[in-house]
């Protein structure tokens, strides 16, 4: 029985050890340039090019075909997507799943809507792996992962909401107040999978203490933490240090955002996925 995990590229995960894995790429378009969010993308070069680009830029979710390709020929596929409240990725993955099961009787696909993105998806991918390696059945994995998504959260600190606003994902009035005079916005993925702005702060120090305070208010007790940053490793490390002061054994991993999250989180943005 060959089992595979798939995720769209907003998870920031390209390869995953110990289990068969594939990423379905989103795309970023700016003028005549198209950036495919796969292993060949030079993220630094993309972020520089986007900042220099003055015209419109947009994103596109993986097509049904992209999802089909990610499934390969697996007997069982477990997938996770970016929030369906802000992207068509989940819908497109569901259509692919139906088609795949119709064309391959006996094969099974389960796709979960993360109602989030980035490092919260990373936690879900890790949970799939853990349950697969435990030898749980398809039905058990479905059930347990659905439960697990209720116990994971996403917080972010963003220094600009410009690309989110330009693409109609947040209100322009909110975006206008962020980025000026070092103002960052701290927010979360809410229960409906929408972006919820919670606080505006000035300076990295205050942003960090707000982030940690929000984690605690949301029920963080020292569970797993995954941090993704857009060229801001130092802030990610400071957050990890602050968490470890209270929870010395906390399992924390830090990575760099890939294309999609870099586009929307923008330079210096950080995303924090954690268990509650
Ligand atoms: O289908 C597409 O074109 C993709 C659209 C994605 C839009 C939102 C991406 C957000 C990326 C920014 C901060 C985290 C927000 C979390 C809200 C649920 C990361």
Coordinates of C-alpha atoms and ligand atoms in Angstrom, one line a residue:
X1 CA 0.0 0.0 0.0
X2 CA 1.6 3.2 -1.0
X3 CA 0.6 6.3 1.0
X4 CA 1.4 9.9 0.1
X5 CA 1.0 13.3 1.8
X6 CA 0.4 16.3 -0.4
X7 CA 0.2 20.0 0.5
X8 CA 0.0 23.2 -1.6
X9 CA 3.2 25.3 -1.6
X10 CA 1.8 27.8 1.0
X11 CA 3.0 25.2 3.6
X12 CA 6.6 26.3 2.8
X13 CA 7.4 22.5 2.8
X14 CA 9.1 21.2 -0.4
X15 CA 10.4 17.8 0.9
X16 CA 9.6 15.8 3.9
X17 CA 11.6 12.9 5.3
X18 CA 10.3 9.5 6.2
X19 CA 7.2 9.4 4.0
X20 CA 6.2 10.0 0.4
X21 CA 5.4 13.8 0.0
X22 CA 4.6 16.2 -2.8
X23 CA 4.0 20.0 -3.0
X24 CA 1.4 21.5 -5.4
X25 CA 2.7 24.9 -6.5
X26 CA 0.8 28.2 -6.3
X27 CA 1.9 30.8 -8.7
X28 CA 2.8 34.5 -8.4
X29 CA 2.4 36.8 -11.4
X30 CA 4.0 40.3 -11.7
X31 CA 3.8 42.0 -15.1
X32 CA 5.4 39.6 -17.6
X33 CA 7.0 37.5 -14.8
X34 CA 5.6 34.3 -13.5
X35 CA 7.1 32.7 -10.4
X36 CA 6.1 29.1 -9.8
X37 CA 6.4 28.3 -6.1
X38 CA 8.3 25.0 -6.5
X39 CA 11.8 23.8 -5.6
X40 CA 13.3 25.9 -8.5
X41 CA 12.1 29.2 -7.2
X42 CA 14.8 31.6 -6.0
X43 CA 12.7 33.2 -3.2
X44 CA 15.2 36.1 -2.5
X45 CA 15.2 37.0 -6.1
X46 CA 11.4 36.9 -6.3
X47 CA 11.0 39.2 -3.2
X48 CA 13.5 41.7 -4.7
X49 CA 11.8 41.6 -8.1
X50 CA 8.4 42.1 -6.5
X51 CA 9.5 45.1 -4.4
X52 CA 11.0 46.7 -7.6
X53 CA 7.8 46.0 -9.6
X54 CA 5.4 48.9 -9.6
X55 CA 2.5 47.4 -11.4
X56 CA -0.1 44.8 -10.4
X57 CA 0.8 41.4 -9.0
X58 CA -1.5 38.5 -8.4
X59 CA -1.4 34.9 -7.3
X60 CA -3.1 31.7 -8.5
X61 CA -3.9 28.5 -6.7
X62 CA -2.8 25.0 -8.0
X63 CA -4.9 23.8 -10.8
X64 CA -6.8 20.5 -10.7
X65 CA -4.0 19.1 -12.8
X66 CA -1.3 20.3 -10.5
X67 CA -3.1 18.5 -7.7
X68 CA -3.5 15.3 -9.8
X69 CA 0.2 15.3 -10.5
X70 CA 1.0 15.7 -6.8
X71 CA -1.1 12.5 -6.1
X72 CA 1.3 10.5 -8.3
X73 CA 0.0 6.9 -8.3
X74 CA -0.6 6.6 -4.5
X75 CA -3.2 4.3 -3.1
X76 CA -4.0 6.6 -0.3
X77 CA -3.5 10.4 -0.4
X78 CA -3.7 12.8 2.5
X79 CA -3.7 16.4 1.6
X80 CA -3.8 19.8 3.3
X81 CA -4.5 23.2 1.7
X82 CA -4.4 26.9 2.5
X83 CA -7.7 28.3 3.9
X84 CA -10.6 28.0 1.5
X85 CA -11.8 31.4 2.7
X86 CA -8.9 33.2 0.9
X87 CA -8.0 30.7 -1.9
X88 CA -9.4 28.3 -4.4
X89 CA -6.8 25.7 -3.6
X90 CA -9.1 23.6 -1.4
X91 CA -11.8 23.5 -4.1
X92 CA -9.3 22.6 -6.8
X93 CA -7.9 19.8 -4.6
X94 CA -11.4 18.5 -3.9
X95 CA -12.2 18.3 -7.6
X96 CA -8.9 16.5 -8.2
X97 CA -9.7 14.1 -5.4
X98 CA -13.1 13.2 -6.9
X99 CA -11.6 12.7 -10.3
X100 CA -8.7 10.6 -9.0
X101 CA -11.0 8.3 -7.1
X102 CA -13.3 7.9 -10.1
X103 CA -10.5 7.1 -12.4
X104 CA -8.8 4.8 -9.9
X105 CA -11.4 2.7 -8.2
X106 CA -10.2 1.6 -4.7
X107 CA -7.9 4.5 -4.2
X108 CA -8.7 7.0 -1.5
X109 CA -8.0 10.7 -1.1
X110 CA -8.7 12.9 2.0
X111 CA -8.1 16.6 1.8
X112 CA -8.3 18.8 4.8
X113 CA -8.9 22.6 4.6
X114 CA -6.4 24.1 7.1
X115 CA -8.5 27.3 7.4
X116 CA -5.0 28.7 7.8
X117 CA -1.6 28.5 6.0
X118 CA 2.1 28.2 6.4
X119 CA 3.4 26.7 9.6
X120 CA 0.0 25.6 10.8
X121 CA -0.2 23.4 7.6
X122 CA 3.3 22.2 8.5
X123 CA 2.0 20.9 11.9
X124 CA -0.9 19.1 10.0
X125 CA 1.6 17.5 7.6
X126 CA 3.6 16.3 10.6
X127 CA 0.5 14.9 12.2
X128 CA -0.4 13.0 9.0
X129 CA 3.1 11.5 9.1
X130 CA 2.9 10.5 12.7
X131 CA -0.5 8.7 12.2
X132 CA 0.6 7.0 9.0
X133 CA 3.7 5.7 10.8
X134 CA 1.6 4.4 13.6
X135 CA -0.3 2.3 11.0
X136 CA -3.7 3.9 11.5
X137 CA -6.4 3.2 8.9
X138 CA -7.7 5.8 6.4
X139 CA -10.8 6.5 8.5
X140 CA -8.8 6.8 11.7
X141 CA -6.3 9.3 10.1
X142 CA -9.2 11.3 8.7
X143 CA -10.9 11.5 12.1
X144 CA -7.7 12.3 14.1
X145 CA -6.4 14.9 11.7
X146 CA -9.8 16.7 11.6
X147 CA -9.7 16.8 15.5
X148 CA -6.1 18.0 15.4
X149 CA -6.9 21.0 13.2
X150 CA -9.1 22.3 16.0
X151 CA -6.1 22.3 18.3
X152 CA -3.7 24.2 16.1
X153 CA -3.5 28.0 15.6
X154 CA -1.8 30.5 13.4
X155 CA -0.6 34.0 14.5
X156 CA 1.4 36.4 12.4
X157 CA 3.3 39.7 12.6
X158 CA 3.4 41.6 9.3
X159 CA 5.2 44.8 8.5
X160 CA 3.1 45.4 5.4
X161 CA -0.3 44.4 4.2
X162 CA 0.2 45.9 0.8
X163 CA 0.0 42.7 -1.3
X164 CA -2.9 41.3 0.8
X165 CA -4.9 44.5 0.3
X166 CA -4.1 44.9 -3.5
X167 CA -5.4 41.3 -4.0
X168 CA -8.6 42.0 -2.0
X169 CA -7.7 39.7 0.9
X170 CA -7.8 42.5 3.5
X171 CA -9.5 45.9 3.7
X172 CA -7.4 48.7 2.2
X173 CA -8.1 50.9 5.3
X174 CA -6.4 48.3 7.5
X175 CA -3.4 48.0 5.1
X176 CA -3.0 51.8 5.1
X177 CA -2.3 51.9 8.8
X178 CA 0.5 49.3 8.6
X179 CA 4.0 49.8 7.4
X180 CA 4.1 53.5 8.3
X181 CA 6.5 54.5 11.1
X182 CA 7.5 50.9 11.8
X183 CA 3.9 49.8 12.6
X184 CA 3.3 46.0 12.3
X185 CA 0.0 44.2 12.6
X186 CA -0.4 41.2 14.8
X187 CA -3.2 38.9 13.8
X188 CA -4.5 35.4 13.5
X189 CA -6.3 33.0 11.2
X190 CA -9.8 33.0 12.7
X191 CA -12.3 30.1 13.0
X192 CA -13.6 30.8 9.5
X193 CA -10.1 30.8 8.0
X194 CA -10.1 34.5 7.5
X195 CA -7.4 37.0 8.5
X196 CA -8.2 38.7 11.8
X197 CA -6.1 41.7 12.7
X198 CA -5.8 41.9 16.5
X199 CA -3.2 44.6 17.4
X200 CA -1.0 47.2 15.9
X201 CA 2.4 47.5 17.4
X202 CA 5.6 49.6 16.9
X203 CA 9.0 48.0 16.9
X204 CA 10.2 44.4 17.0
X205 CA 10.4 44.1 20.8
X206 CA 6.7 45.0 21.3
X207 CA 5.7 42.8 18.3
X208 CA 7.4 39.9 19.9
X209 CA 5.9 40.4 23.4
X210 CA 2.4 40.8 21.8
X211 CA 2.9 37.6 19.7
X212 CA 3.8 35.6 22.8
X213 CA 1.0 37.1 24.8
X214 CA -1.5 36.2 22.1
X215 CA -0.2 32.7 21.9
X216 CA -0.8 32.3 25.6
X217 CA -4.3 33.9 25.4
X218 CA -5.2 31.4 22.7
X219 CA -4.2 28.5 24.9
X220 CA -0.5 27.7 24.2
X221 CA 0.9 25.5 26.9
X222 CA 4.3 24.5 25.5
X223 CA 3.2 22.3 22.6
X224 CA 4.8 22.2 19.2
X225 CA 5.7 25.5 17.5
X226 CA 6.6 26.1 13.8
X227 CA 7.8 29.5 12.7
X228 CA 8.1 30.7 9.1
X229 CA 9.8 34.0 8.3
X230 CA 10.3 36.1 5.2
X231 CA 14.0 37.0 5.6
X232 CA 13.7 37.7 9.3
X233 CA 15.4 34.8 11.0
X234 CA 16.6 36.9 13.8
X235 CA 13.0 37.8 14.9
X236 CA 12.0 34.1 14.6
X237 CA 14.9 33.1 16.8
X238 CA 14.0 35.8 19.4
X239 CA 10.5 34.4 19.5
X240 CA 11.9 30.9 20.0
X241 CA 14.1 32.2 22.8
X242 CA 11.2 33.9 24.6
X243 CA 9.1 30.7 24.4
X244 CA 12.0 28.5 25.7
X245 CA 12.4 30.8 28.7
X246 CA 9.0 29.6 29.9
X247 CA 9.0 26.1 28.1
X248 CA 12.6 25.0 28.0
X249 CA 11.9 21.7 26.2
X250 CA 9.5 23.2 23.6
X251 CA 9.7 21.6 20.2
X252 CA 10.3 24.6 17.9
X253 CA 11.4 24.6 14.3
X254 CA 12.1 27.7 12.1
X255 CA 12.1 27.9 8.3
X256 CA 12.0 30.4 5.5
X257 CA 8.8 31.2 3.7
X258 CA 8.6 30.0 0.1
X259 CA 7.0 31.9 -2.7
X260 CA 3.3 32.3 -1.8
X261 CA 3.8 33.2 1.9
X262 CA 6.7 35.5 1.0
X263 CA 4.5 37.3 -1.4
X264 CA 1.7 37.9 1.1
X265 CA 3.7 38.1 4.4
X266 CA 6.3 40.3 2.6
X267 CA 9.8 41.0 3.8
X268 CA 10.2 40.7 7.6
X269 CA 6.8 39.1 8.1
X270 CA 6.7 36.0 10.4
X271 CA 4.0 33.3 10.8
X272 CA 3.7 31.2 13.9
X273 CA 1.8 27.9 13.9
X274 CA 1.3 26.3 17.3
X275 CA -0.6 23.7 19.3
X276 CA -3.0 24.6 22.0
Ligands
LIG1 O1 -5.3 31.2 -4.4 C1 -4.4 32.1 -4.2 O2 -4.1 32.9 -5.2 C2 -3.8 32.3 -2.9 C3 -4.4 33.4 -2.0 C4 -3.8 33.4 -0.7 C5 -4.2 34.6 0.2 C6 -3.7 34.6 1.6 C7 -2.3 34.2 1.8 C8 -1.8 34.6 3.2 C9 -0.3 34.2 3.4 C10 -0.1 36.0 5.2 C11 -0.4 36.0 6.6 C12 -1.2 35.0 7.2 C13 -2.7 35.2 7.0 C14 -3.5 34.0 7.6 C15 -5.0 34.2 7.3 C16 -5.8 32.9 7.3 C17 0.3 34.6 4.6

